Every structure is written in structure tokens, then in C-alpha cells.
Amino acid sequence: MNTCSNEAVRVTAWAAILGGIFAYLNVGFMLMVTHGDMAVTLQGASMLTLPAEAREYFRLSMFADVLGFYLPLLAIGGYLWSRFRKEAGALGDMAALAITTYVVLGVVGAGLQLSVLNPLAALHAVGGEAAKAAAETAWTTIAVGSQRGLWWCEGPVVLFWGLVVGGHLKNAGWGASILLPLKLVGWCFGLYFIAGLFQELEAFTAALLVVVVLIFPLWMVMFGVQLRRRLALSPLGA
């Protein structure tokens, strides 16, 4: 591995570690706003009447979401695609496109909610009854479209990426501490996609989401740490 490649490995490792930290910040900020009830974020009347401080916590949550669950996956996915390109062939290309699709869906969903919350809240605060109703409807539409549309569609692409990448990581000698969480996260994403079709499985989908937001950041941190360790032990073979 040349010097440029070593630098790419270091960037990937730090992107994964910092991404995991930001992902947990996303969870923390969201809990401060919702107190564990994510359904609140879909309710226009509730979200647009939040105190200014609580709205900023939600916006920080979306900002941390972009820097945690999404953008670092471009670095991780790009590194793994480059690392296993020859062995993976066309499946590797498909996996790279899958993780890119995941990032696009996630960033668009988080960015929309981050950008429109304060303008809609301002309209809600000064408008008449018609304006309030319109603002509430607009927020609910955007939130539902983001969380139960864009983010819901992440399920199959993450599952596919995890299955392809997991097999090559296993062949490259990565241990169960990396492979098992990746497999768990992938299948939870896939099941979330299927269960999201059925209203009666809402509690199950919420449980799957909890597993993802707790395990995925941990996987990123562990992957980054182990990648740095492998580079230190074998600079030509990370």
C-alpha cells in the first residue's frame, strides 16, 4: 500500500470514529427533544410550538445525523469498495452504489427537516388560524415523507451493502466483533423496510430502529479503531 493509500486508510478510520460519535450525539439531542417518543417529530402542532431551545436541539440532532449516520459512510464505503474492488467485481460496484444511495436518502431527509423547522415555526407563531394549519400540515408532510419515506427506503440498500461487504471483510480476516454487528445492523435495516409496510407492526419497527441507532455507531467506532490498529501493525495490508 502506498503513502497515498495509507493516508486514505487514516482518513477512513477517523471518519468512522468521528461518525460514530456524531451518531450518538444525534441520538442524545433527539432524546432531549422527544423524551423517547419519536412520534412527536411527526406532529406539526407539537414541533412548531416547541420552545426555541428545543427546536435548536432538534436541528442539532439533524446536523449530527448527517455527520454521523450518513457522510462518514461515503468514506467507509469508498475505502471498502477500493479495498475489495477486484474480488467483489460487479457486486462490489452495486454495493458502492447502494451505500451512496443510502447517504443521499439520509442527507436529503435530515436536511429538509433541519432547514424548514424554524421558518415554519415562525409562520406558525405569527400567522392566523389558516396559516397555523398550513404550517402544521407542511411540517407533518415533510417529516413523514422524510422519516417514513426517504429513511424507510434505506432498508434494502443497507442490507445489500452489509451482506456484500461482510463477506469480503470475513475473507480478509476481520473478526466477529466487526462482522456480527454489521450483520445485525444490515438485517435490522432490511426488516425495518418490510415491517414499515404494516401499521400493526409499528412497535416492532420502533424496536428495530432502537437497535440500529445503538449498534451502528458502535460498529463505526470499532471499525475505525481496528482499521487504525491494522494499519499500524501492517502498513502494507490494511
mmCIF file with all atom_site columns, C-alpha atoms in Angstrom, residues 84-203:
data_model
loop_
_atom_site.group_PDB
_atom_site.id
_atom_site.type_symbol
_atom_site.label_atom_id
_atom_site.label_alt_id
_atom_site.label_comp_id
_atom_site.label_asym_id
_atom_site.label_entity_id
_atom_site.label_seq_id
_atom_site.pdbx_PDB_ins_code
_atom_site.Cartn_x
_atom_site.Cartn_y
_atom_site.Cartn_z
_atom_site.occupancy
_atom_site.B_iso_or_equiv
_atom_site.pdbx_formal_charge
_atom_site.auth_seq_id
_atom_site.auth_comp_id
_atom_site.auth_asym_id
_atom_site.auth_atom_id
_atom_site.pdbx_PDB_model_num
ATOM 1   C CA . PHE A 1 84  ? -12.178 -5.245  -2.387  1.00 0.00 ? 84  PHE A CA 1
ATOM 2   C CA . ARG A 1 85  ? -12.796 -3.993  -5.931  1.00 0.00 ? 85  ARG A CA 1
ATOM 3   C CA . LYS A 1 86  ? -11.012 -6.860  -7.685  1.00 0.00 ? 86  LYS A CA 1
ATOM 4   C CA . GLU A 1 87  ? -12.534 -9.637  -5.579  1.00 0.00 ? 87  GLU A CA 1
ATOM 5   C CA . ALA A 1 88  ? -16.051 -8.180  -5.449  1.00 0.00 ? 88  ALA A CA 1
ATOM 6   C CA . GLY A 1 89  ? -16.370 -7.289  -9.129  1.00 0.00 ? 89  GLY A CA 1
ATOM 7   C CA . ALA A 1 90  ? -19.815 -6.147  -10.230 1.00 0.00 ? 90  ALA A CA 1
ATOM 8   C CA . LEU A 1 91  ? -21.324 -6.914  -6.806  1.00 0.00 ? 91  LEU A CA 1
ATOM 9   C CA . GLY A 1 92  ? -18.819 -4.533  -5.271  1.00 0.00 ? 92  GLY A CA 1
ATOM 10  C CA . ASP A 1 93  ? -19.869 -1.806  -7.693  1.00 0.00 ? 93  ASP A CA 1
ATOM 11  C CA . MET A 1 94  ? -23.509 -2.444  -6.822  1.00 0.00 ? 94  MET A CA 1
ATOM 12  C CA . ALA A 1 95  ? -22.683 -2.248  -3.100  1.00 0.00 ? 95  ALA A CA 1
ATOM 13  C CA . ALA A 1 96  ? -20.889 1.077   -3.618  1.00 0.00 ? 96  ALA A CA 1
ATOM 14  C CA . LEU A 1 97  ? -23.954 2.448   -5.409  1.00 0.00 ? 97  LEU A CA 1
ATOM 15  C CA . ALA A 1 98  ? -26.174 1.074   -2.630  1.00 0.00 ? 98  ALA A CA 1
ATOM 16  C CA . ILE A 1 99  ? -24.304 2.842   0.172   1.00 0.00 ? 99  ILE A CA 1
ATOM 17  C CA . THR A 1 100 ? -24.214 6.054   -1.886  1.00 0.00 ? 100 THR A CA 1
ATOM 18  C CA . THR A 1 101 ? -27.997 5.813   -2.293  1.00 0.00 ? 101 THR A CA 1
ATOM 19  C CA . TYR A 1 102 ? -28.308 5.370   1.480   1.00 0.00 ? 102 TYR A CA 1
ATOM 20  C CA . VAL A 1 103 ? -26.303 8.528   2.092   1.00 0.00 ? 103 VAL A CA 1
ATOM 21  C CA . VAL A 1 104 ? -28.331 10.570  -0.403  1.00 0.00 ? 104 VAL A CA 1
ATOM 22  C CA . LEU A 1 105 ? -31.645 9.439   1.088   1.00 0.00 ? 105 LEU A CA 1
ATOM 23  C CA . GLY A 1 106 ? -30.480 10.185  4.602   1.00 0.00 ? 106 GLY A CA 1
ATOM 24  C CA . VAL A 1 107 ? -28.938 13.585  3.934   1.00 0.00 ? 107 VAL A CA 1
ATOM 25  C CA . VAL A 1 108 ? -31.978 14.790  1.979   1.00 0.00 ? 108 VAL A CA 1
ATOM 26  C CA . GLY A 1 109 ? -34.356 13.667  4.748   1.00 0.00 ? 109 GLY A CA 1
ATOM 27  C CA . ALA A 1 110 ? -32.328 15.229  7.555   1.00 0.00 ? 110 ALA A CA 1
ATOM 28  C CA . GLY A 1 111 ? -31.540 18.378  5.588   1.00 0.00 ? 111 GLY A CA 1
ATOM 29  C CA . LEU A 1 112 ? -35.182 19.031  4.791   1.00 0.00 ? 112 LEU A CA 1
ATOM 30  C CA . GLN A 1 113 ? -36.246 18.785  8.417   1.00 0.00 ? 113 GLN A CA 1
ATOM 31  C CA . LEU A 1 114 ? -33.311 20.867  9.636   1.00 0.00 ? 114 LEU A CA 1
ATOM 32  C CA . SER A 1 115 ? -33.960 23.656  7.141   1.00 0.00 ? 115 SER A CA 1
ATOM 33  C CA . VAL A 1 116 ? -37.729 24.090  7.369   1.00 0.00 ? 116 VAL A CA 1
ATOM 34  C CA . LEU A 1 117 ? -38.394 23.778  11.111  1.00 0.00 ? 117 LEU A CA 1
ATOM 35  C CA . ASN A 1 118 ? -37.615 27.358  12.139  1.00 0.00 ? 118 ASN A CA 1
ATOM 36  C CA . PRO A 1 119 ? -39.310 29.067  9.143   1.00 0.00 ? 119 PRO A CA 1
ATOM 37  C CA . LEU A 1 120 ? -42.466 27.024  9.662   1.00 0.00 ? 120 LEU A CA 1
ATOM 38  C CA . ALA A 1 121 ? -42.366 27.695  13.423  1.00 0.00 ? 121 ALA A CA 1
ATOM 39  C CA . ALA A 1 122 ? -42.068 31.446  12.736  1.00 0.00 ? 122 ALA A CA 1
ATOM 40  C CA . LEU A 1 123 ? -45.041 31.303  10.360  1.00 0.00 ? 123 LEU A CA 1
ATOM 41  C CA . HIS A 1 124 ? -46.987 29.333  12.946  1.00 0.00 ? 124 HIS A CA 1
ATOM 42  C CA . ALA A 1 125 ? -46.224 31.892  15.648  1.00 0.00 ? 125 ALA A CA 1
ATOM 43  C CA . VAL A 1 126 ? -47.378 34.996  13.767  1.00 0.00 ? 126 VAL A CA 1
ATOM 44  C CA . GLY A 1 127 ? -49.999 33.659  11.355  1.00 0.00 ? 127 GLY A CA 1
ATOM 45  C CA . GLY A 1 128 ? -53.718 33.298  11.679  1.00 0.00 ? 128 GLY A CA 1
ATOM 46  C CA . GLU A 1 129 ? -55.569 30.036  12.034  1.00 0.00 ? 129 GLU A CA 1
ATOM 47  C CA . ALA A 1 130 ? -55.261 29.232  8.333   1.00 0.00 ? 130 ALA A CA 1
ATOM 48  C CA . ALA A 1 131 ? -51.523 29.916  8.386   1.00 0.00 ? 131 ALA A CA 1
ATOM 49  C CA . LYS A 1 132 ? -51.071 27.789  11.506  1.00 0.00 ? 132 LYS A CA 1
ATOM 50  C CA . ALA A 1 133 ? -52.938 24.884  9.925   1.00 0.00 ? 133 ALA A CA 1
ATOM 51  C CA . ALA A 1 134 ? -50.925 25.207  6.710   1.00 0.00 ? 134 ALA A CA 1
ATOM 52  C CA . ALA A 1 135 ? -47.635 25.290  8.621   1.00 0.00 ? 135 ALA A CA 1
ATOM 53  C CA . GLU A 1 136 ? -48.584 22.245  10.684  1.00 0.00 ? 136 GLU A CA 1
ATOM 54  C CA . THR A 1 137 ? -49.618 20.345  7.568   1.00 0.00 ? 137 THR A CA 1
ATOM 55  C CA . ALA A 1 138 ? -46.395 21.301  5.809   1.00 0.00 ? 138 ALA A CA 1
ATOM 56  C CA . TRP A 1 139 ? -44.243 20.080  8.698   1.00 0.00 ? 139 TRP A CA 1
ATOM 57  C CA . THR A 1 140 ? -46.139 16.804  9.065   1.00 0.00 ? 140 THR A CA 1
ATOM 58  C CA . THR A 1 141 ? -45.867 16.185  5.322   1.00 0.00 ? 141 THR A CA 1
ATOM 59  C CA . ILE A 1 142 ? -42.116 16.837  5.277   1.00 0.00 ? 142 ILE A CA 1
ATOM 60  C CA . ALA A 1 143 ? -41.435 14.837  8.445   1.00 0.00 ? 143 ALA A CA 1
ATOM 61  C CA . VAL A 1 144 ? -43.492 11.834  7.352   1.00 0.00 ? 144 VAL A CA 1
ATOM 62  C CA . GLY A 1 145 ? -42.006 11.966  3.869   1.00 0.00 ? 145 GLY A CA 1
ATOM 63  C CA . SER A 1 146 ? -38.504 12.062  5.314   1.00 0.00 ? 146 SER A CA 1
ATOM 64  C CA . GLN A 1 147 ? -38.794 9.576   8.160   1.00 0.00 ? 147 GLN A CA 1
ATOM 65  C CA . ARG A 1 148 ? -41.278 7.112   6.701   1.00 0.00 ? 148 ARG A CA 1
ATOM 66  C CA . GLY A 1 149 ? -40.423 7.637   3.062   1.00 0.00 ? 149 GLY A CA 1
ATOM 67  C CA . LEU A 1 150 ? -36.791 8.535   2.395   1.00 0.00 ? 150 LEU A CA 1
ATOM 68  C CA . TRP A 1 151 ? -35.362 6.932   5.539   1.00 0.00 ? 151 TRP A CA 1
ATOM 69  C CA . TRP A 1 152 ? -37.617 3.896   5.165   1.00 0.00 ? 152 TRP A CA 1
ATOM 70  C CA . CYS A 1 153 ? -36.133 3.263   1.705   1.00 0.00 ? 153 CYS A CA 1
ATOM 71  C CA . GLU A 1 154 ? -32.676 2.954   3.268   1.00 0.00 ? 154 GLU A CA 1
ATOM 72  C CA . GLY A 1 155 ? -33.508 -0.569  4.458   1.00 0.00 ? 155 GLY A CA 1
ATOM 73  C CA . PRO A 1 156 ? -32.798 -2.754  1.410   1.00 0.00 ? 156 PRO A CA 1
ATOM 74  C CA . VAL A 1 157 ? -29.710 -0.832  0.254   1.00 0.00 ? 157 VAL A CA 1
ATOM 75  C CA . VAL A 1 158 ? -28.000 -1.063  3.650   1.00 0.00 ? 158 VAL A CA 1
ATOM 76  C CA . LEU A 1 159 ? -28.873 -4.762  3.904   1.00 0.00 ? 159 LEU A CA 1
ATOM 77  C CA . PHE A 1 160 ? -27.396 -5.420  0.459   1.00 0.00 ? 160 PHE A CA 1
ATOM 78  C CA . TRP A 1 161 ? -24.261 -3.395  1.236   1.00 0.00 ? 161 TRP A CA 1
ATOM 79  C CA . GLY A 1 162 ? -23.784 -5.140  4.571   1.00 0.00 ? 162 GLY A CA 1
ATOM 80  C CA . LEU A 1 163 ? -24.103 -8.606  3.063   1.00 0.00 ? 163 LEU A CA 1
ATOM 81  C CA . VAL A 1 164 ? -21.603 -7.902  0.278   1.00 0.00 ? 164 VAL A CA 1
ATOM 82  C CA . VAL A 1 165 ? -19.110 -6.063  2.477   1.00 0.00 ? 165 VAL A CA 1
ATOM 83  C CA . GLY A 1 166 ? -19.467 -8.511  5.361   1.00 0.00 ? 166 GLY A CA 1
ATOM 84  C CA . GLY A 1 167 ? -18.455 -11.462 3.202   1.00 0.00 ? 167 GLY A CA 1
ATOM 85  C CA . HIS A 1 168 ? -15.293 -9.755  1.989   1.00 0.00 ? 168 HIS A CA 1
ATOM 86  C CA . LEU A 1 169 ? -14.360 -8.493  5.453   1.00 0.00 ? 169 LEU A CA 1
ATOM 87  C CA . LYS A 1 170 ? -14.666 -12.073 6.706   1.00 0.00 ? 170 LYS A CA 1
ATOM 88  C CA . ASN A 1 171 ? -12.397 -13.328 3.921   1.00 0.00 ? 171 ASN A CA 1
ATOM 89  C CA . ALA A 1 172 ? -9.899  -10.586 4.783   1.00 0.00 ? 172 ALA A CA 1
ATOM 90  C CA . GLY A 1 173 ? -9.633  -11.837 8.352   1.00 0.00 ? 173 GLY A CA 1
ATOM 91  C CA . TRP A 1 174 ? -11.817 -9.368  10.232  1.00 0.00 ? 174 TRP A CA 1
ATOM 92  C CA . GLY A 1 175 ? -13.219 -10.867 13.411  1.00 0.00 ? 175 GLY A CA 1
ATOM 93  C CA . ALA A 1 176 ? -16.666 -11.363 14.884  1.00 0.00 ? 176 ALA A CA 1
ATOM 94  C CA . SER A 1 177 ? -16.541 -8.020  16.739  1.00 0.00 ? 177 SER A CA 1
ATOM 95  C CA . ILE A 1 178 ? -16.883 -6.301  13.350  1.00 0.00 ? 178 ILE A CA 1
ATOM 96  C CA . LEU A 1 179 ? -18.817 -8.897  11.367  1.00 0.00 ? 179 LEU A CA 1
ATOM 97  C CA . LEU A 1 180 ? -21.627 -9.656  13.819  1.00 0.00 ? 180 LEU A CA 1
ATOM 98  C CA . PRO A 1 181 ? -22.690 -6.031  14.490  1.00 0.00 ? 181 PRO A CA 1
ATOM 99  C CA . LEU A 1 182 ? -22.573 -5.317  10.751  1.00 0.00 ? 182 LEU A CA 1
ATOM 100 C CA . LYS A 1 183 ? -24.758 -8.329  10.036  1.00 0.00 ? 183 LYS A CA 1
ATOM 101 C CA . LEU A 1 184 ? -27.185 -7.348  12.825  1.00 0.00 ? 184 LEU A CA 1
ATOM 102 C CA . VAL A 1 185 ? -27.469 -3.779  11.567  1.00 0.00 ? 185 VAL A CA 1
ATOM 103 C CA . GLY A 1 186 ? -27.991 -4.926  7.983   1.00 0.00 ? 186 GLY A CA 1
ATOM 104 C CA . TRP A 1 187 ? -30.786 -7.334  8.836   1.00 0.00 ? 187 TRP A CA 1
ATOM 105 C CA . CYS A 1 188 ? -32.438 -4.790  11.144  1.00 0.00 ? 188 CYS A CA 1
ATOM 106 C CA . PHE A 1 189 ? -32.474 -2.322  8.247   1.00 0.00 ? 189 PHE A CA 1
ATOM 107 C CA . GLY A 1 190 ? -33.986 -4.951  5.979   1.00 0.00 ? 190 GLY A CA 1
ATOM 108 C CA . LEU A 1 191 ? -36.639 -5.970  8.496   1.00 0.00 ? 191 LEU A CA 1
ATOM 109 C CA . TYR A 1 192 ? -37.427 -2.312  9.185   1.00 0.00 ? 192 TYR A CA 1
ATOM 110 C CA . PHE A 1 193 ? -38.178 -1.858  5.496   1.00 0.00 ? 193 PHE A CA 1
ATOM 111 C CA . ILE A 1 194 ? -40.576 -4.815  5.454   1.00 0.00 ? 194 ILE A CA 1
ATOM 112 C CA . ALA A 1 195 ? -42.222 -4.140  8.823   1.00 0.00 ? 195 ALA A CA 1
ATOM 113 C CA . GLY A 1 196 ? -42.750 -0.499  7.885   1.00 0.00 ? 196 GLY A CA 1
ATOM 114 C CA . LEU A 1 197 ? -45.421 -1.625  5.423   1.00 0.00 ? 197 LEU A CA 1
ATOM 115 C CA . PHE A 1 198 ? -47.694 -2.780  8.239   1.00 0.00 ? 198 PHE A CA 1
ATOM 116 C CA . GLN A 1 199 ? -49.212 -0.361  10.728  1.00 0.00 ? 199 GLN A CA 1
ATOM 117 C CA . GLU A 1 200 ? -49.774 -3.141  13.266  1.00 0.00 ? 200 GLU A CA 1
ATOM 118 C CA . LEU A 1 201 ? -46.008 -3.760  13.427  1.00 0.00 ? 201 LEU A CA 1
ATOM 119 C CA . GLU A 1 202 ? -45.217 -0.195  14.494  1.00 0.00 ? 202 GLU A CA 1
ATOM 120 C CA . ALA A 1 203 ? -43.855 -1.296  17.879  1.00 0.00 ? 203 ALA A CA 1
#
